[in-house]
Amino acid sequence: MLKAVVSAMFVLGMTFAANAQSAEETTSFPVDGANVIGTLALPDGEPAPVVLLFHGFGGSRNEMEVPSIAKGLYTYTAEQLAAAGYASLRIDFRGSGESDGEFEDTTYSGQIADGLAAVALLQSDARVDGTRIAIIGWSQGGLVASAVAGRSGIPVATAIWAGLGDPEATFTALLGPERIAAGLKTGDTPAEMPMPWGFSLYTRQPYFEEILTMKPFEEIAAYKGPLFVAEGTEDEVIPVGTGDKFIAAHEGPEELFVRPMNHGFNVFVDMTTFDEMLDATVAFFKPYLDS
């Protein structure tokens, strides 16, 4: 169990989400001297169970905006969680979104530290039920979720959506071995990482070093709580079979959700598959969050 209690400083006031059942506010909490920014959604009523949302590589706390719903996927997810009676906290990892820091300094270990601090924040906030915390992580956020769950033992349930399970194999396939080798020698100079969607991200040598050392399957093996894993058979980033490997590494209640979806859950076609996945996640969480 986490021993540190992180105090929160609430800023920017309160606004109401599109779903009238919840109110949202922006929160800030410190990690290693830098501020991590998040959005806390609080449904009406007594302190509710809470779901912590971890975004993907190069993303931010609201996640990618989908034209058909005119909002980010995590904003939408928070609204649906509120409709089910659950609070949520979605955060910008340091170097992403509105949080302090530069994206080029991103590392897995830094994001895991942010996630652990977010768990401690929720445990200390009387407006949510800090004894009933669940986690959702998408893509690289799934890697972070595996480590936060395994190292803290806190979440009563965890969901990994299209999660990064083998960073070395995935990034070698995406970038080629030459770019990985070059990234390991860049020192303080950010190295280019071309993404499949037509843009590039830039990170420094420590990120490339952790590509080789981070082991999400080993992290999730330390977690004995309920695990939901979603995998797309048309994912252009995460190798098919990664979901099976997360399930195989884990001992405890679990569910594997497999559909013909890409890394973005087909949301630029329609929301049908995403809604099915989100509904299945909430249904999986429900016995543990409501108990």
CSV table of C-alpha atoms in Angstrom, one decimal:
chain,number,residue,atom,x,y,z
A,1,MET,CA,0.0,0.0,0.0
A,2,LEU,CA,1.2,3.5,-0.7
A,3,LYS,CA,2.4,5.3,2.4
A,4,ALA,CA,2.7,8.8,0.9
A,5,VAL,CA,-0.3,11.0,1.0
A,6,VAL,CA,-0.2,13.7,-1.7
A,7,SER,CA,-2.1,16.9,-0.9
A,8,ALA,CA,-4.1,18.4,-3.7
A,9,MET,CA,-4.5,22.1,-4.8
A,10,PHE,CA,-7.7,22.8,-6.7
A,11,VAL,CA,-7.6,25.5,-9.3
A,12,LEU,CA,-9.7,27.1,-12.0
A,13,GLY,CA,-13.0,26.6,-10.2
A,14,MET,CA,-15.9,24.2,-11.0
A,15,THR,CA,-17.6,23.6,-14.3
A,16,PHE,CA,-20.4,21.2,-15.1
A,17,ALA,CA,-19.8,18.3,-17.5
A,18,ALA,CA,-22.1,17.6,-20.4
A,19,ASN,CA,-23.7,14.9,-18.3
A,20,ALA,CA,-25.7,16.7,-15.7
A,21,GLN,CA,-25.0,14.0,-13.1
A,22,SER,CA,-21.5,15.1,-12.5
A,23,ALA,CA,-19.4,18.2,-11.9
A,24,GLU,CA,-15.8,18.5,-13.0
A,25,GLU,CA,-12.9,20.5,-11.6
A,26,THR,CA,-9.2,20.8,-12.5
A,27,THR,CA,-6.7,19.6,-9.9
A,28,SER,CA,-3.0,19.9,-9.5
A,29,PHE,CA,-0.6,17.8,-7.4
A,30,PRO,CA,3.2,17.7,-7.1
A,31,VAL,CA,5.5,14.9,-8.2
A,32,ASP,CA,9.2,15.5,-7.8
A,33,GLY,CA,8.8,19.2,-7.7
A,34,ALA,CA,6.6,19.5,-10.8
A,35,ASN,CA,2.8,19.9,-11.0
A,36,VAL,CA,0.7,17.2,-12.6
A,37,ILE,CA,-2.7,18.5,-13.8
A,38,GLY,CA,-5.8,16.4,-13.9
A,39,THR,CA,-9.6,16.7,-14.2
A,40,LEU,CA,-11.7,15.2,-11.4
A,41,ALA,CA,-15.3,14.3,-12.2
A,42,LEU,CA,-17.6,14.0,-9.2
A,43,PRO,CA,-21.1,12.5,-9.6
A,44,ASP,CA,-23.9,13.8,-7.3
A,45,GLY,CA,-24.4,12.1,-4.0
A,46,GLU,CA,-22.1,10.3,-1.5
A,47,PRO,CA,-18.4,9.8,-2.1
A,48,ALA,CA,-18.3,7.5,-5.1
A,49,PRO,CA,-15.9,4.8,-6.2
A,50,VAL,CA,-13.4,6.4,-8.6
A,51,VAL,CA,-11.7,5.4,-11.8
A,52,LEU,CA,-8.2,6.7,-12.7
A,53,LEU,CA,-7.5,7.2,-16.4
A,54,PHE,CA,-4.0,7.0,-18.0
A,55,HIS,CA,-3.6,8.4,-21.5
A,56,GLY,CA,-1.3,7.1,-24.3
A,57,PHE,CA,2.1,8.1,-25.7
A,58,GLY,CA,1.9,11.7,-27.0
A,59,GLY,CA,-1.7,12.1,-25.7
A,60,SER,CA,-3.2,14.1,-22.9
A,61,ARG,CA,-5.9,13.7,-20.3
A,62,ASN,CA,-8.9,14.3,-22.5
A,63,GLU,CA,-7.4,12.0,-25.2
A,64,MET,CA,-7.9,12.4,-28.9
A,65,GLU,CA,-10.9,14.4,-30.0
A,66,VAL,CA,-13.5,12.5,-32.1
A,67,PRO,CA,-15.5,14.7,-34.4
A,68,SER,CA,-18.8,12.7,-34.1
A,69,ILE,CA,-18.9,13.4,-30.4
A,70,ALA,CA,-17.0,16.7,-30.5
A,71,LYS,CA,-14.9,15.8,-27.5
A,72,GLY,CA,-12.0,13.7,-26.4
A,73,LEU,CA,-12.4,10.0,-25.7
A,74,TYR,CA,-11.5,10.3,-22.1
A,75,THR,CA,-13.9,13.2,-21.6
A,76,TYR,CA,-16.6,11.0,-23.0
A,77,THR,CA,-15.4,8.1,-20.8
A,78,ALA,CA,-15.6,10.2,-17.7
A,79,GLU,CA,-19.2,11.2,-18.6
A,80,GLN,CA,-20.2,7.6,-19.0
A,81,LEU,CA,-18.6,6.6,-15.8
A,82,ALA,CA,-20.4,9.4,-14.0
A,83,ALA,CA,-23.7,8.2,-15.5
A,84,ALA,CA,-22.9,4.8,-13.9
A,85,GLY,CA,-22.3,6.5,-10.6
A,86,TYR,CA,-18.5,6.6,-10.6
A,87,ALA,CA,-16.1,9.5,-10.1
A,88,SER,CA,-13.0,9.7,-12.3
A,89,LEU,CA,-9.7,11.4,-12.4
A,90,ARG,CA,-7.9,11.8,-15.8
A,91,ILE,CA,-4.4,13.2,-15.6
A,92,ASP,CA,-1.8,14.7,-17.9
A,93,PHE,CA,1.5,12.9,-17.3
A,94,ARG,CA,4.4,15.3,-16.8
A,95,GLY,CA,5.5,16.8,-20.1
A,96,SER,CA,2.1,16.2,-21.6
A,97,GLY,CA,-1.0,18.4,-21.8
A,98,GLU,CA,-1.0,21.1,-19.2
A,99,SER,CA,1.3,19.4,-16.7
A,100,ASP,CA,4.8,20.8,-16.0
A,101,GLY,CA,7.8,19.5,-17.9
A,102,GLU,CA,8.9,18.8,-21.5
A,103,PHE,CA,7.6,15.8,-23.5
A,104,GLU,CA,11.2,15.0,-24.6
A,105,ASP,CA,11.9,14.1,-21.0
A,106,THR,CA,9.1,11.5,-20.9
A,107,THR,CA,10.1,8.1,-19.4
A,108,TYR,CA,8.0,5.1,-18.3
A,109,SER,CA,9.3,5.4,-14.8
A,110,GLY,CA,8.3,9.1,-14.7
A,111,GLN,CA,4.7,8.3,-15.8
A,112,ILE,CA,4.5,5.5,-13.3
A,113,ALA,CA,5.5,7.9,-10.6
A,114,ASP,CA,2.7,10.2,-11.7
A,115,GLY,CA,0.3,7.4,-11.6
A,116,LEU,CA,1.2,6.3,-8.1
A,117,ALA,CA,0.9,9.9,-6.9
A,118,ALA,CA,-2.5,10.1,-8.5
A,119,VAL,CA,-3.6,6.9,-6.6
A,120,ALA,CA,-2.3,8.5,-3.3
A,121,LEU,CA,-4.2,11.7,-4.1
A,122,LEU,CA,-7.5,9.8,-4.5
A,123,GLN,CA,-6.9,7.9,-1.3
A,124,SER,CA,-6.6,11.2,0.5
A,125,ASP,CA,-9.6,13.0,-1.0
A,126,ALA,CA,-12.7,12.6,1.1
A,127,ARG,CA,-15.0,13.4,-1.8
A,128,VAL,CA,-14.3,10.1,-3.4
A,129,ASP,CA,-14.2,6.6,-2.0
A,130,GLY,CA,-10.5,6.0,-1.9
A,131,THR,CA,-10.9,2.4,-0.8
A,132,ARG,CA,-12.5,1.6,-4.2
A,133,ILE,CA,-10.2,2.8,-7.0
A,134,ALA,CA,-10.1,1.3,-10.5
A,135,ILE,CA,-7.7,2.1,-13.3
A,136,ILE,CA,-8.0,2.3,-17.1
A,137,GLY,CA,-4.9,2.7,-19.3
A,138,TRP,CA,-4.9,3.0,-23.1
A,139,SER,CA,-1.8,2.1,-25.1
A,140,GLN,CA,1.3,3.3,-23.2
A,141,GLY,CA,-1.2,4.2,-20.5
A,142,GLY,CA,-1.8,0.4,-20.3
A,143,LEU,CA,1.9,-0.1,-19.6
A,144,VAL,CA,1.6,2.5,-16.8
A,145,ALA,CA,-1.6,0.8,-15.5
A,146,SER,CA,0.2,-2.5,-15.3
A,147,ALA,CA,3.0,-1.1,-13.2
A,148,VAL,CA,0.8,1.1,-10.9
A,149,ALA,CA,-1.5,-1.9,-10.3
A,150,GLY,CA,1.3,-4.3,-9.7
A,151,ARG,CA,3.4,-2.0,-7.5
A,152,SER,CA,0.7,-0.5,-5.4
A,153,GLY,CA,-1.8,-3.4,-5.1
A,154,ILE,CA,-4.4,-0.6,-4.7
A,155,PRO,CA,-6.9,-0.9,-7.5
A,156,VAL,CA,-9.9,-3.1,-6.9
A,157,ALA,CA,-10.0,-3.6,-10.7
A,158,THR,CA,-7.8,-2.7,-13.7
A,159,ALA,CA,-8.5,-2.3,-17.4
A,160,ILE,CA,-5.8,-2.3,-20.1
A,161,TRP,CA,-7.1,-1.0,-23.5
A,162,ALA,CA,-4.8,-1.8,-26.4
A,163,GLY,CA,-1.9,-1.8,-23.9
A,164,LEU,CA,1.8,-1.7,-24.6
A,165,GLY,CA,3.0,-5.0,-23.4
A,166,ASP,CA,6.4,-5.5,-25.1
A,167,PRO,CA,8.0,-2.1,-25.7
A,168,GLU,CA,11.1,-3.4,-27.3
A,169,ALA,CA,9.3,-5.5,-29.9
A,170,THR,CA,6.6,-2.8,-30.5
A,171,PHE,CA,9.0,0.1,-31.0
A,172,THR,CA,11.5,-2.0,-33.0
A,173,ALA,CA,8.7,-2.8,-35.4
A,174,LEU,CA,7.5,0.8,-35.5
A,175,LEU,CA,10.8,2.6,-35.8
A,176,GLY,CA,13.3,-0.1,-37.0
A,177,PRO,CA,16.3,-1.3,-35.1
A,178,GLU,CA,18.5,1.5,-36.5
A,179,ARG,CA,16.4,4.2,-34.8
A,180,ILE,CA,16.4,2.3,-31.6
A,181,ALA,CA,20.2,2.0,-31.7
A,182,ALA,CA,20.5,5.7,-32.5
A,183,GLY,CA,18.1,6.7,-29.7
A,184,LEU,CA,20.4,4.9,-27.2
A,185,LYS,CA,23.2,7.2,-28.2
A,186,THR,CA,21.5,10.6,-28.3
A,187,GLY,CA,22.4,11.7,-24.8
A,188,ASP,CA,20.5,15.0,-24.2
A,189,THR,CA,19.5,15.5,-27.8
A,190,PRO,CA,15.9,14.4,-28.5
A,191,ALA,CA,15.6,11.7,-31.1
A,192,GLU,CA,12.8,11.6,-33.7
A,193,MET,CA,10.2,8.9,-33.4
A,194,PRO,CA,7.9,8.8,-36.5
A,195,MET,CA,4.4,7.6,-35.7
A,196,PRO,CA,2.1,5.6,-37.9
A,197,TRP,CA,-0.3,8.5,-38.1
A,198,GLY,CA,1.9,10.9,-40.1
A,199,PHE,CA,3.6,12.9,-37.3
A,200,SER,CA,6.7,12.5,-35.2
A,201,LEU,CA,7.4,12.6,-31.5
A,202,TYR,CA,10.8,13.3,-29.9
A,203,THR,CA,12.3,11.8,-26.7
A,204,ARG,CA,15.7,11.7,-25.1
A,205,GLN,CA,18.0,8.7,-24.5
A,206,PRO,CA,16.4,7.6,-21.1
A,207,TYR,CA,13.1,6.8,-22.9
A,208,PHE,CA,15.0,4.5,-25.4
A,209,GLU,CA,16.8,2.9,-22.5
A,210,GLU,CA,13.5,2.1,-20.8
A,211,ILE,CA,12.1,0.6,-24.0
A,212,LEU,CA,14.6,-2.2,-23.4
A,213,THR,CA,14.2,-2.6,-19.7
A,214,MET,CA,10.4,-2.1,-19.0
A,215,LYS,CA,8.5,-5.4,-18.6
A,216,PRO,CA,4.8,-4.8,-18.4
A,217,PHE,CA,3.9,-8.5,-18.3
A,218,GLU,CA,6.1,-8.9,-15.2
A,219,GLU,CA,4.5,-5.9,-13.7
A,220,ILE,CA,0.9,-7.2,-14.2
A,221,ALA,CA,2.0,-10.6,-12.7
A,222,ALA,CA,2.4,-8.8,-9.4
A,223,TYR,CA,-1.2,-7.7,-9.5
A,224,LYS,CA,-3.7,-10.1,-8.1
A,225,GLY,CA,-6.9,-8.1,-8.6
A,226,PRO,CA,-9.4,-8.3,-11.4
A,227,LEU,CA,-8.1,-7.5,-14.9
A,228,PHE,CA,-10.0,-6.5,-18.0
A,229,VAL,CA,-7.9,-6.5,-21.2
A,230,ALA,CA,-9.1,-5.2,-24.6
A,231,GLU,CA,-7.3,-6.0,-27.9
A,232,GLY,CA,-8.0,-5.1,-31.5
A,233,THR,CA,-7.3,-7.6,-34.2
A,234,GLU,CA,-6.7,-4.7,-36.6
A,235,ASP,CA,-4.4,-2.7,-34.3
A,236,GLU,CA,-1.6,-1.0,-36.3
A,237,VAL,CA,0.6,-0.5,-33.3
A,238,ILE,CA,0.2,-3.2,-30.7
A,239,PRO,CA,0.9,-6.8,-32.0
A,240,VAL,CA,-2.1,-9.2,-32.0
A,241,GLY,CA,-1.7,-11.6,-29.1
A,242,THR,CA,-0.5,-8.9,-26.6
A,243,GLY,CA,-3.8,-9.2,-24.8
A,244,ASP,CA,-3.4,-13.0,-24.4
A,245,LYS,CA,0.0,-12.4,-22.9
A,246,PHE,CA,-1.3,-9.9,-20.3
A,247,ILE,CA,-4.0,-12.5,-19.4
A,248,ALA,CA,-1.4,-15.3,-19.3
A,249,ALA,CA,0.9,-13.3,-17.0
A,250,HIS,CA,-1.9,-12.4,-14.6
A,251,GLU,CA,-3.5,-14.6,-11.8
A,252,GLY,CA,-7.0,-13.6,-10.7
A,253,PRO,CA,-10.4,-12.7,-12.1
A,254,GLU,CA,-10.0,-11.6,-15.7
A,255,GLU,CA,-11.7,-10.9,-19.0
A,256,LEU,CA,-10.3,-10.6,-22.5
A,257,PHE,CA,-12.2,-8.5,-24.9
A,258,VAL,CA,-11.2,-9.0,-28.6
A,259,ARG,CA,-12.8,-7.2,-31.5
A,260,PRO,CA,-11.9,-6.2,-35.1
A,261,MET,CA,-10.8,-2.7,-34.1
A,262,ASN,CA,-7.7,-0.6,-34.8
A,263,HIS,CA,-5.6,1.2,-32.2
A,264,GLY,CA,-8.2,4.0,-31.9
A,265,PHE,CA,-11.2,1.5,-31.5
A,266,ASN,CA,-12.6,2.5,-34.9
A,267,VAL,CA,-14.0,5.7,-33.5
A,268,PHE,CA,-13.4,7.7,-36.7
A,269,VAL,CA,-15.9,5.3,-38.4
A,270,ASP,CA,-18.4,5.3,-35.5
A,271,MET,CA,-18.5,4.9,-31.7
A,272,THR,CA,-20.1,1.4,-31.8
A,273,THR,CA,-17.1,-0.6,-30.9
A,274,PHE,CA,-15.8,1.8,-28.4
A,275,ASP,CA,-19.2,2.0,-26.6
A,276,GLU,CA,-19.3,-1.8,-26.5
A,277,MET,CA,-15.8,-1.9,-25.0
A,278,LEU,CA,-16.6,0.8,-22.5
A,279,ASP,CA,-19.8,-0.9,-21.5
A,280,ALA,CA,-18.0,-4.2,-21.0
A,281,THR,CA,-15.3,-2.4,-18.9
A,282,VAL,CA,-17.9,-0.8,-16.6
A,283,ALA,CA,-19.8,-4.1,-16.3
A,284,PHE,CA,-16.5,-5.8,-15.4
A,285,PHE,CA,-15.7,-3.1,-12.8
A,286,LYS,CA,-19.2,-3.0,-11.3
A,287,PRO,CA,-19.0,-6.0,-8.8
A,288,TYR,CA,-15.7,-4.7,-7.4
A,289,LEU,CA,-16.5,-1.0,-7.3
A,290,ASP,CA,-20.0,-1.5,-5.8
A,291,SER,CA,-19.0,-4.1,-3.2
